[in-house]
Short mmCIF file of C-alpha atoms (C1' of nucleotides) in Angstrom, two decimals:
data_model
loop_
_atom_site.label_atom_id
_atom_site.label_comp_id
_atom_site.label_asym_id
_atom_site.label_seq_id
_atom_site.Cartn_x
_atom_site.Cartn_y
_atom_site.Cartn_z
CA MET A 1013 77.96 -38.71 -8.71
CA ASP A 1014 79.80 -38.94 -5.38
CA GLN A 1015 81.71 -35.96 -6.03
CA ALA A 1016 78.60 -33.87 -6.50
CA ARG A 1017 77.18 -35.11 -3.26
CA ALA A 1018 80.52 -34.44 -1.57
CA ALA A 1019 80.49 -31.07 -2.94
CA THR A 1020 77.17 -30.02 -1.67
CA GLN A 1021 77.76 -31.44 1.76
CA LYS A 1022 80.88 -29.35 1.99
CA LYS A 1023 78.83 -26.38 0.78
CA GLU A 1024 76.53 -27.07 3.62
CA SER A 1025 78.91 -27.61 6.30
CA THR A 1026 80.88 -24.41 5.35
CA ALA A 1027 78.03 -22.21 4.89
CA GLU A 1028 76.47 -22.86 8.28
CA PRO A 1029 79.08 -21.63 10.84
CA SER A 1030 80.65 -18.71 8.86
CA SER A 1031 77.34 -17.10 8.47
CA LYS A 1032 76.46 -16.55 11.99
CA VAL A 1033 78.69 -18.02 14.98
CA ILE A 1034 82.29 -17.22 14.77
CA CYS A 1035 84.37 -19.94 16.51
CA CYS A 1036 87.89 -19.59 17.74
CA SER A 1037 90.30 -21.73 15.82
CA GLU A 1038 92.36 -22.67 18.85
CA CYS A 1039 89.91 -23.58 21.56
CA GLY A 1040 86.68 -23.51 19.58
CA SER A 1041 84.92 -21.18 21.92
CA THR A 1042 82.19 -19.16 20.59
CA SER A 1043 82.57 -16.25 22.78
CA VAL A 1044 84.07 -13.51 21.04
CA VAL A 1045 85.15 -10.07 22.57
CA GLU A 1046 85.09 -7.05 20.33
CA ASP A 1047 87.65 -4.44 21.28
CA LEU A 1048 86.76 -1.36 19.28
CA THR A 1049 89.56 0.87 20.56
CA ARG A 1050 92.23 -1.48 19.55
CA GLY A 1051 90.37 -2.67 16.49
CA GLU A 1052 90.54 -6.20 17.51
CA ARG A 1053 88.46 -9.32 17.90
CA VAL A 1054 89.57 -11.47 20.63
CA CYS A 1055 88.57 -15.02 21.68
CA GLY A 1056 86.79 -14.95 24.99
CA GLY A 1057 87.90 -18.44 25.71
CA CYS A 1058 91.70 -18.33 25.10
CA GLY A 1059 92.42 -14.78 24.27
CA LEU A 1060 93.72 -15.39 20.81
CA VAL A 1061 93.43 -12.45 18.58
CA LEU A 1062 90.99 -13.56 15.67
CA SER A 1063 91.25 -10.38 13.56
CA ASP A 1064 92.67 -6.87 13.97
CA HIS A 1065 92.81 -3.64 12.08
CA ARG A 1066 89.09 -3.44 11.95
CA ILE A 1067 87.57 -0.08 10.79
CA ASP A 1068 86.41 1.84 13.81
CA THR A 1069 83.04 3.27 12.81
CA GLY A 1070 82.56 4.74 16.31
CA ALA A 1071 83.20 8.44 17.30
CA GLU A 1072 86.59 9.71 16.90
CA TRP A 1073 86.11 12.34 19.66
CA ARG A 1074 86.83 11.97 23.36
CA ALA A 1075 83.79 12.67 25.50
CA PHE A 1076 83.71 13.55 29.16
CA SER A 1077 79.92 13.32 29.76
CA ALA A 1078 77.19 11.26 28.39
CA GLU A 1079 75.66 14.48 26.84
CA GLU A 1080 78.98 14.96 25.12
CA SER A 1081 79.05 11.51 23.58
CA ASP A 1082 75.59 11.87 22.45
CA ASN A 1083 76.46 15.12 20.75
CA ARG A 1084 79.69 14.41 19.22
CA SER A 1085 79.97 11.87 16.37
CA ARG A 1086 82.37 10.90 13.49
CA VAL A 1087 82.97 13.97 11.21
CA GLY A 1088 80.90 13.71 7.97
CA ALA A 1089 78.22 11.42 6.66
CA PRO A 1090 79.18 7.89 5.96
CA LEU A 1091 79.88 6.69 2.62
CA ARG A 1092 76.46 5.82 1.05
CA TYR A 1093 75.89 3.81 -2.20
CA THR A 1094 72.36 5.02 -2.36
CA ILE A 1095 73.49 8.75 -3.24
CA HIS A 1096 74.60 8.92 -6.69
CA ASP A 1097 77.93 10.40 -5.87
CA LYS A 1098 78.16 8.50 -2.68
CA GLY A 1099 77.64 11.73 -0.82
CA LEU A 1100 81.31 12.65 -1.55
CA SER A 1101 80.90 15.68 -4.04
CA THR A 1102 81.64 19.29 -3.03
CA VAL A 1103 78.86 21.61 -2.31
CA ILE A 1104 79.36 25.41 -2.63
CA ASP A 1105 77.36 27.10 0.23
CA TRP A 1106 74.54 29.16 -0.82
CA ARG A 1107 75.12 32.01 1.66
CA ASP A 1108 77.21 35.01 0.04
CA ARG A 1109 79.60 35.35 2.84
CA ASP A 1110 83.27 34.62 3.08
CA ILE A 1111 85.02 32.46 5.57
CA SER A 1112 85.01 35.00 8.29
CA GLY A 1113 81.30 35.85 7.65
CA ARG A 1114 81.81 39.18 5.85
CA LYS A 1115 79.55 39.86 2.79
CA LEU A 1116 81.19 39.30 -0.54
CA THR A 1117 82.00 42.26 -2.82
CA PRO A 1118 79.48 42.31 -5.95
CA THR A 1119 82.30 41.17 -8.43
CA ARG A 1120 83.27 38.26 -6.02
CA ARG A 1121 79.60 37.36 -5.45
CA SER A 1122 78.76 37.09 -9.28
CA GLU A 1123 82.10 35.00 -9.65
CA ILE A 1124 80.89 32.63 -6.87
CA TYR A 1125 77.36 32.50 -8.34
CA ARG A 1126 79.01 31.31 -11.67
CA LEU A 1127 81.19 28.88 -9.87
CA ARG A 1128 78.19 27.39 -7.93
CA ARG A 1129 76.20 26.97 -11.18
CA TRP A 1130 78.87 25.02 -12.71
CA GLN A 1131 79.63 23.00 -9.63
CA ILE A 1132 75.98 21.78 -9.60
CA ARG A 1133 76.07 21.02 -13.32
CA SER A 1134 79.32 19.06 -13.11
CA ARG A 1135 77.98 17.01 -10.11
CA VAL A 1136 75.77 15.05 -12.45
CA HIS A 1137 77.74 15.54 -15.51
CA SER A 1138 78.60 12.21 -16.91
CA SER A 1139 75.87 10.03 -18.27
CA MET A 1140 76.68 7.31 -15.75
CA ASP A 1141 76.04 9.97 -13.07
CA ARG A 1142 72.81 11.20 -14.69
CA ASN A 1143 71.75 7.54 -14.74
CA LEU A 1144 72.58 6.76 -11.26
CA ALA A 1145 71.05 9.97 -9.74
CA GLN A 1146 67.88 8.92 -11.54
CA ALA A 1147 68.22 5.31 -10.33
CA MET A 1148 69.05 5.97 -6.82
CA SER A 1149 65.78 8.13 -6.52
CA GLU A 1150 63.86 5.33 -8.16
CA LEU A 1151 65.43 2.84 -5.86
CA GLU A 1152 64.62 4.99 -2.64
CA ARG A 1153 61.11 5.35 -3.84
CA LEU A 1154 60.54 1.49 -4.32
CA ALA A 1155 62.41 0.44 -1.36
CA SER A 1156 60.45 2.65 0.90
CA GLN A 1157 57.19 1.49 -0.70
CA LEU A 1158 57.98 -2.04 -0.11
CA GLY A 1159 59.40 -1.36 3.37
CA ILE A 1160 63.10 -2.60 2.69
CA PRO A 1161 65.52 -1.64 5.33
CA GLU A 1162 68.53 0.33 4.68
CA PRO A 1163 71.13 -2.31 4.58
CA ILE A 1164 69.46 -4.06 1.77
CA ARG A 1165 68.90 -0.92 -0.06
CA GLU A 1166 72.54 -0.25 0.05
CA HIS A 1167 73.18 -3.66 -1.23
CA ALA A 1168 70.79 -2.90 -4.06
CA ALA A 1169 72.58 0.30 -4.86
CA LEU A 1170 75.97 -1.50 -5.04
CA LEU A 1171 74.58 -4.02 -7.47
CA TYR A 1172 73.19 -1.34 -9.67
CA ARG A 1173 76.59 0.35 -9.81
CA LYS A 1174 78.06 -2.78 -10.85
CA SER A 1175 75.46 -3.47 -13.42
CA ILE A 1176 76.20 -0.06 -14.99
CA LEU A 1177 79.95 -0.66 -15.08
CA LYS A 1178 79.00 -3.97 -16.93
CA LYS A 1179 76.97 -1.83 -19.18
CA LEU A 1180 73.74 -3.99 -18.53
CA VAL A 1181 71.43 -1.10 -18.13
CA ARG A 1182 71.97 0.03 -21.65
CA GLY A 1183 69.03 -0.53 -23.75
CA ARG A 1184 66.88 -1.61 -20.67
CA SER A 1185 64.70 0.68 -18.54
CA ILE A 1186 66.25 2.12 -15.32
CA GLU A 1187 63.21 1.12 -13.50
CA ALA A 1188 63.35 -2.59 -14.51
CA MET A 1189 67.06 -2.77 -13.46
CA VAL A 1190 66.58 -1.02 -10.21
CA ALA A 1191 63.51 -3.29 -9.41
CA ALA A 1192 65.70 -6.42 -10.31
CA THR A 1193 68.64 -5.25 -8.06
CA LEU A 1194 66.26 -4.69 -5.22
CA TYR A 1195 64.70 -8.00 -5.64
CA ALA A 1196 68.14 -9.69 -6.00
CA ALA A 1197 69.33 -7.76 -2.78
CA CYS A 1198 66.39 -9.20 -1.05
CA ARG A 1199 67.15 -12.62 -1.95
CA VAL A 1200 71.01 -12.39 -1.26
CA ARG A 1201 70.15 -11.18 2.21
CA GLN A 1202 67.70 -13.93 2.76
CA LYS A 1203 64.76 -11.64 3.18
CA PRO A 1204 63.06 -12.50 -0.11
CA ARG A 1205 59.94 -10.78 -1.42
CA PRO A 1206 57.64 -12.24 -3.77
CA LEU A 1207 58.55 -11.35 -7.43
CA ASP A 1208 55.00 -10.16 -7.91
CA GLU A 1209 55.13 -7.80 -5.10
CA VAL A 1210 58.24 -6.07 -6.34
CA ALA A 1211 56.58 -5.91 -9.93
CA ASP A 1212 53.59 -4.36 -8.39
CA ALA A 1213 55.42 -1.72 -6.57
CA SER A 1214 57.52 -0.71 -9.61
CA ARG A 1215 55.99 0.12 -13.06
CA VAL A 1216 57.74 -2.97 -14.32
CA ASP A 1217 55.82 -6.02 -15.46
CA ARG A 1218 56.63 -9.17 -14.03
CA LYS A 1219 58.24 -10.72 -17.19
CA LYS A 1220 60.76 -7.84 -17.65
CA LEU A 1221 61.63 -7.95 -14.11
CA GLY A 1222 62.33 -11.68 -14.18
CA GLN A 1223 64.38 -11.22 -17.28
CA CYS A 1224 66.49 -8.32 -15.80
CA TYR A 1225 66.87 -10.45 -12.51
CA ARG A 1226 68.29 -13.31 -14.46
CA LEU A 1227 70.71 -11.23 -16.52
CA LEU A 1228 71.90 -9.65 -13.24
CA LEU A 1229 72.71 -13.09 -11.75
CA ARG A 1230 74.56 -14.43 -15.01
CA SER A 1231 76.50 -11.25 -15.56
CA LEU A 1232 77.39 -10.43 -12.18
CA ASN A 1233 78.11 -13.87 -11.12
CA ILE A 1234 75.89 -13.62 -7.95
CA LYS A 1235 75.39 -16.70 -5.99
CA ILE A 1236 71.65 -16.70 -4.57
CA PRO A 1237 70.85 -18.93 -1.75
CA LEU A 1238 67.85 -21.06 -2.88
CA SER A 1239 64.89 -19.31 -1.51
CA ASN A 1240 63.71 -20.92 1.59
CA PRO A 1241 60.02 -20.90 2.35
CA ILE A 1242 61.01 -20.26 5.97
CA ASP A 1243 62.20 -16.89 5.08
CA TYR A 1244 58.58 -15.92 4.11
CA ILE A 1245 56.96 -17.07 7.41
CA SER A 1246 57.34 -14.17 9.65
CA ARG A 1247 56.24 -11.68 7.25
CA PHE A 1248 53.28 -13.63 6.20
CA ALA A 1249 52.29 -14.54 9.70
CA SER A 1250 52.25 -10.86 10.62
CA GLN A 1251 50.25 -9.77 7.64
CA LEU A 1252 47.60 -12.57 8.69
CA SER A 1253 48.25 -11.53 12.54
CA LEU A 1254 48.93 -14.91 13.59
CA SER A 1255 50.54 -15.58 16.80
CA SER A 1256 54.27 -16.68 17.32
CA PRO A 1257 53.16 -20.20 18.31
CA VAL A 1258 51.85 -20.55 14.81
CA GLN A 1259 54.98 -19.39 13.18
CA LEU A 1260 57.15 -21.63 15.03
CA ARG A 1261 54.77 -24.56 14.15
CA THR A 1262 54.77 -23.51 10.74
CA VAL A 1263 58.61 -23.62 10.59
CA GLU A 1264 58.44 -26.96 12.15
CA ILE A 1265 56.17 -28.24 9.42
CA LEU A 1266 58.46 -26.89 6.83
CA LYS A 1267 61.48 -28.57 8.08
CA GLN A 1268 59.71 -31.74 8.24
CA SER A 1269 58.45 -31.36 4.80
CA ARG A 1270 61.84 -30.66 3.37
CA ASP A 1271 63.10 -33.96 5.17
CA MET A 1272 60.26 -35.68 3.45
CA GLY A 1273 61.41 -34.33 0.09
CA LEU A 1274 58.21 -32.55 -0.34
CA THR A 1275 59.89 -29.21 -1.39
CA ILE A 1276 61.97 -30.27 -4.42
CA GLY A 1277 60.74 -28.34 -7.52
CA ARG A 1278 58.05 -26.73 -5.50
CA ASP A 1279 57.20 -22.77 -5.44
CA PRO A 1280 58.39 -21.83 -1.95
CA LEU A 1281 55.54 -19.37 -1.72
CA GLY A 1282 53.10 -22.10 -2.15
CA LEU A 1283 54.75 -24.20 0.49
CA ALA A 1284 55.09 -21.31 2.91
CA ALA A 1285 51.27 -20.67 2.48
CA ALA A 1286 50.33 -24.34 2.91
CA ALA A 1287 52.48 -24.85 5.96
CA ILE A 1288 50.83 -21.63 7.50
CA TYR A 1289 47.48 -23.06 6.61
CA VAL A 1290 48.11 -26.32 8.52
CA ALA A 1291 49.71 -24.73 11.64
CA SER A 1292 46.91 -22.16 11.76
CA ILE A 1293 44.29 -24.95 11.97
CA MET A 1294 46.32 -27.03 14.36
CA LEU A 1295 46.69 -24.11 16.87
CA ASP A 1296 43.13 -23.08 16.38
CA GLU A 1297 43.78 -19.58 14.92
CA ARG A 1298 42.25 -20.88 11.46
CA ARG A 1299 42.62 -18.61 8.44
CA THR A 1300 40.88 -19.29 5.18
CA GLN A 1301 42.85 -20.79 2.23
CA ARG A 1302 41.80 -17.52 0.26
CA GLU A 1303 43.22 -15.08 2.92
CA ILE A 1304 46.58 -17.05 3.08
CA ALA A 1305 46.69 -17.51 -0.72
CA GLU A 1306 46.32 -13.83 -1.07
CA VAL A 1307 49.24 -12.78 1.19
CA ALA A 1308 51.39 -15.42 -0.40
CA ARG A 1309 50.42 -14.51 -3.83
CA VAL A 1310 49.42 -17.84 -4.88
CA THR A 1311 45.93 -19.41 -5.74
CA GLU A 1312 43.92 -21.38 -3.24
CA VAL A 1313 44.40 -24.35 -5.44
CA THR A 1314 48.16 -24.41 -4.86
CA VAL A 1315 47.52 -23.83 -1.35
CA ARG A 1316 45.34 -26.85 -1.34
CA ASN A 1317 47.53 -29.18 -3.25
CA ARG A 1318 50.60 -28.36 -1.15
CA TYR A 1319 48.52 -28.79 2.04
CA LYS A 1320 47.17 -32.14 0.97
CA GLU A 1321 50.51 -33.31 0.27
CA ILE A 1322 51.93 -32.18 3.56
CA VAL A 1323 48.90 -33.74 5.57
CA ARG A 1324 49.35 -37.06 3.62
CA LYS A 1325 53.12 -37.27 3.92
CA LEU A 1326 53.62 -36.08 7.41
CA GLY A 1327 50.85 -38.30 8.79
CA ILE A 1328 48.77 -35.57 10.20
CA ASP A 1329 45.50 -36.96 10.95
CA SER A 1330 42.26 -35.31 10.88
CA MET A 1331 42.15 -35.29 14.88
CA SER A 1332 44.98 -32.88 15.11
CA LEU A 1333 43.54 -30.72 12.45
CA SER A 1334 40.08 -30.61 13.95
CA GLY A 1335 40.92 -29.93 17.36
"C1'" DA B 123 26.29 -18.61 2.50
"C1'" DA B 124 31.15 -19.05 2.84
"C1'" DG B 125 34.68 -21.93 2.49
"C1'" DA B 126 36.77 -26.21 0.86
"C1'" DC B 127 37.40 -29.50 -2.72
"C1'" DG B 128 38.74 -31.40 -7.23
"C1'" DA B 129 38.58 -31.84 -12.32
"C1'" DA B 130 40.01 -29.90 -16.63
"C1'" DA B 131 41.89 -26.75 -19.42
"C1'" DG B 132 45.15 -22.90 -20.11
"C1'" DT B 133 49.84 -20.41 -19.01
"C1'" DG B 134 54.78 -19.39 -18.84
"C1'" DG B 135 59.19 -21.22 -18.16
"C1'" DT B 136 62.71 -25.00 -18.65
"C1'" DT B 137 64.92 -28.64 -21.06
"C1'" DG B 138 66.85 -31.48 -24.61
"C1'" DA B 139 66.80 -32.72 -29.38
"C1'" DT C 404 63.55 -23.38 -32.93
"C1'" DC C 405 60.21 -26.57 -31.39
"C1'" DA C 406 58.12 -29.99 -28.84
"C1'" DA C 407 57.64 -32.29 -24.35
"C1'" DC C 408 57.13 -31.50 -19.66
"C1'" DA C 409 56.31 -30.13 -14.54
"C1'" DA C 410 54.43 -26.86 -11.79
"C1'" DC C 411 51.00 -23.22 -11.30
"C1'" DT C 412 46.65 -20.63 -12.58
"C1'" DT C 413 42.03 -20.13 -13.89
"C1'" DT C 414 37.48 -21.54 -14.00
"C1'" DC C 415 33.75 -23.94 -12.54
"C1'" DG C 416 30.47 -27.24 -10.40
"C1'" DT C 417 29.93 -29.73 -6.25
"C1'" DC C 418 30.34 -30.92 -1.38
"C1'" DT C 419 30.71 -29.62 3.64
"C1'" DT C 420 30.31 -26.78 7.65
#
DNA sequence: AAGACGAAAGTGGTTGA
DNA sequence: TCAACAACTTTCGTCTT
């Protein structure tokens, strides 16, 4: 009992600082200077080197003017997991010219032509590569439809690669697994999307998606942070075109609700919706239960029930609601 | 008339025997 | 595998603004 509590407390205390603020182990200062030319991270307080040998992702040219530094960049594209061969495979140029720009002789030309054909074939040659090629294009389609940013797409792509290696895709549809990895990646990065939203955008039904998602978590040992209603607020608020004070008030309400134990076992979507509803009334930017329920993908009834609980438990009286 | 409310029955997922 | 269960949904009649 006590052990369990100690464990959760420890988890909370270690999870907090490592995710955002970096503290110097010597002086506790939070100001960290990044020295990219030396690949070091140095404490701004005492000068202690916190980490070194960082990979420099910046330019490897020297530039003598602003124009030059704009033009010149690191050679080659960065490694990308969303391209099925990570963007690393060889490409044979389609122009029939040799290295010095001369036209090729007819014999040489037909030779190159055959080489090129085989090269293209071999690029997607193994079944894994074919699967990946298909999956990555589906991932791109789905992610752009949902407006999911590049880093999360890459994360999803990485998860998909892992699930292929674990042979999870076998016997399941590529689409379902892609949708599941994308949903999981959003959750891991604390930018959750409602499961229904992802299911709608792909051609996978909710149930299949949920099954694949759970399989993914189990097989790859992924730890997903409990989805927090607060993570949904900014998206919902912007869909309802609510001002930022309303967002802030909503977050406040959610924090209070959590402290009152109102959030345990409750659907985060419903909580987010109800909190937005309360905040929108308090700050006189009223939205109907139906409007809010729609963007949060819950029913009005759920919004209502949560909202009633919040009002009752937080002691929000009718005065602060009406005006 | 639209929105809010609440009761009652139905649904899908989890848990424990 | 099945029943019990909690949370959520659907549906619908009634009340309020």
